[in-house]
CSV table of C-alpha atoms in Angstrom, one decimal:
chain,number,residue,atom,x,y,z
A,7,UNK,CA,114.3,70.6,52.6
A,8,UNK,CA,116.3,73.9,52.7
A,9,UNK,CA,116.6,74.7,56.0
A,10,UNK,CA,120.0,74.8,56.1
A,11,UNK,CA,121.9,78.7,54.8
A,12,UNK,CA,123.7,78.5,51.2
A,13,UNK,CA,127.2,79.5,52.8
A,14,UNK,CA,126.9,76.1,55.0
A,15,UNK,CA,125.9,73.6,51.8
A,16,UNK,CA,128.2,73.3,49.1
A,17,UNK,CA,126.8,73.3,45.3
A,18,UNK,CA,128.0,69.8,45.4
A,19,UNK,CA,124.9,69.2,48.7
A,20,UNK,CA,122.3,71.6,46.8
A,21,UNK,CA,122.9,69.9,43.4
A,22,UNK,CA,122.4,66.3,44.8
A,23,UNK,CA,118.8,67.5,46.4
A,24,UNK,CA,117.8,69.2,43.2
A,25,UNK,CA,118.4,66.2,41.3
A,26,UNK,CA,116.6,63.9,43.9
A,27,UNK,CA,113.9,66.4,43.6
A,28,UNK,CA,113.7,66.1,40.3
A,29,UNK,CA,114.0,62.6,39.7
A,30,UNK,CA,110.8,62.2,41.7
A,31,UNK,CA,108.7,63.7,39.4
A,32,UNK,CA,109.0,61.4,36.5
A,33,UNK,CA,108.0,62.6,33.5
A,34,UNK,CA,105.4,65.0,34.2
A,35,UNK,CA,105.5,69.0,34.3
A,36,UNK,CA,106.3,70.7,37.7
A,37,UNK,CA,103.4,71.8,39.4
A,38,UNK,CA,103.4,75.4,40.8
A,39,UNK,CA,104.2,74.6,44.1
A,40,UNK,CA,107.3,72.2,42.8
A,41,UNK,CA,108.6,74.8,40.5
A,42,UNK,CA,108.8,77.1,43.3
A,43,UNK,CA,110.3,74.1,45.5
A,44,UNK,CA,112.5,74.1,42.7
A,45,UNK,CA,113.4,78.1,41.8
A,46,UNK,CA,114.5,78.3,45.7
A,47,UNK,CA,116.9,75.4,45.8
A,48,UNK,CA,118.2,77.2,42.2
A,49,UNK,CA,118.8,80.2,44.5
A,50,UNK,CA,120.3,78.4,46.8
A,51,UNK,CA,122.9,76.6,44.6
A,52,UNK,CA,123.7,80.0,42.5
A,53,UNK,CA,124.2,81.7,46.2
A,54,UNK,CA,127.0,78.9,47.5
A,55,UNK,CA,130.5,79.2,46.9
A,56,UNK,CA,131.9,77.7,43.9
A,57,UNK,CA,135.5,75.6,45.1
A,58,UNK,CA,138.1,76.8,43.8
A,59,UNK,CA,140.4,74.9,41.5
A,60,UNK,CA,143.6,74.4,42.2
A,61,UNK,CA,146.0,76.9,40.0
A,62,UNK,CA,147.7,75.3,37.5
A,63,UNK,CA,150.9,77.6,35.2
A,64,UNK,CA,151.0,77.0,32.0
A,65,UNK,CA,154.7,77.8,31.7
C-alpha cells in the first residue's frame, strides 16, 4: 500500500487510496490496525506537494 515516497505520489494518488480504503470498511469503526493504515496514508497526503494554481490578476 504505501510503498511508494510522498514526493513521488501526488495528493490527487494518496487521496484516491484513502478513499478506496475507506470505502471498504462500510459502516463499521476502524479497527486499530486500520486507523493506523489510515493515520500513515494521512501523513502521506499532508507530506505531498499541493499543485499549484495557475496565477490569476485581479486587475
Amino acid at each position: 500500500m504505501l510503498c511508494t515516497p510522498a514526493h513521488e505520489r501526488s495528493r490527487e494518488e494518496i487521496n484516491t487510496e484513502i478513499r478506496a480504503f475507506l470505502a471498504t470498511r462500510q459502516d463499521h469503526a476502524l479497527t486499530r490496525n486500520e486507523r493506523r493504515v489510515y493515520e500513515q496514508l494521512l501523513t502521506e497526503w499532508l507530506a505531498a506537494p499541493q499543485p499549484r494554481l495557475p496565477y490569476r490578476s485581479m486587475a
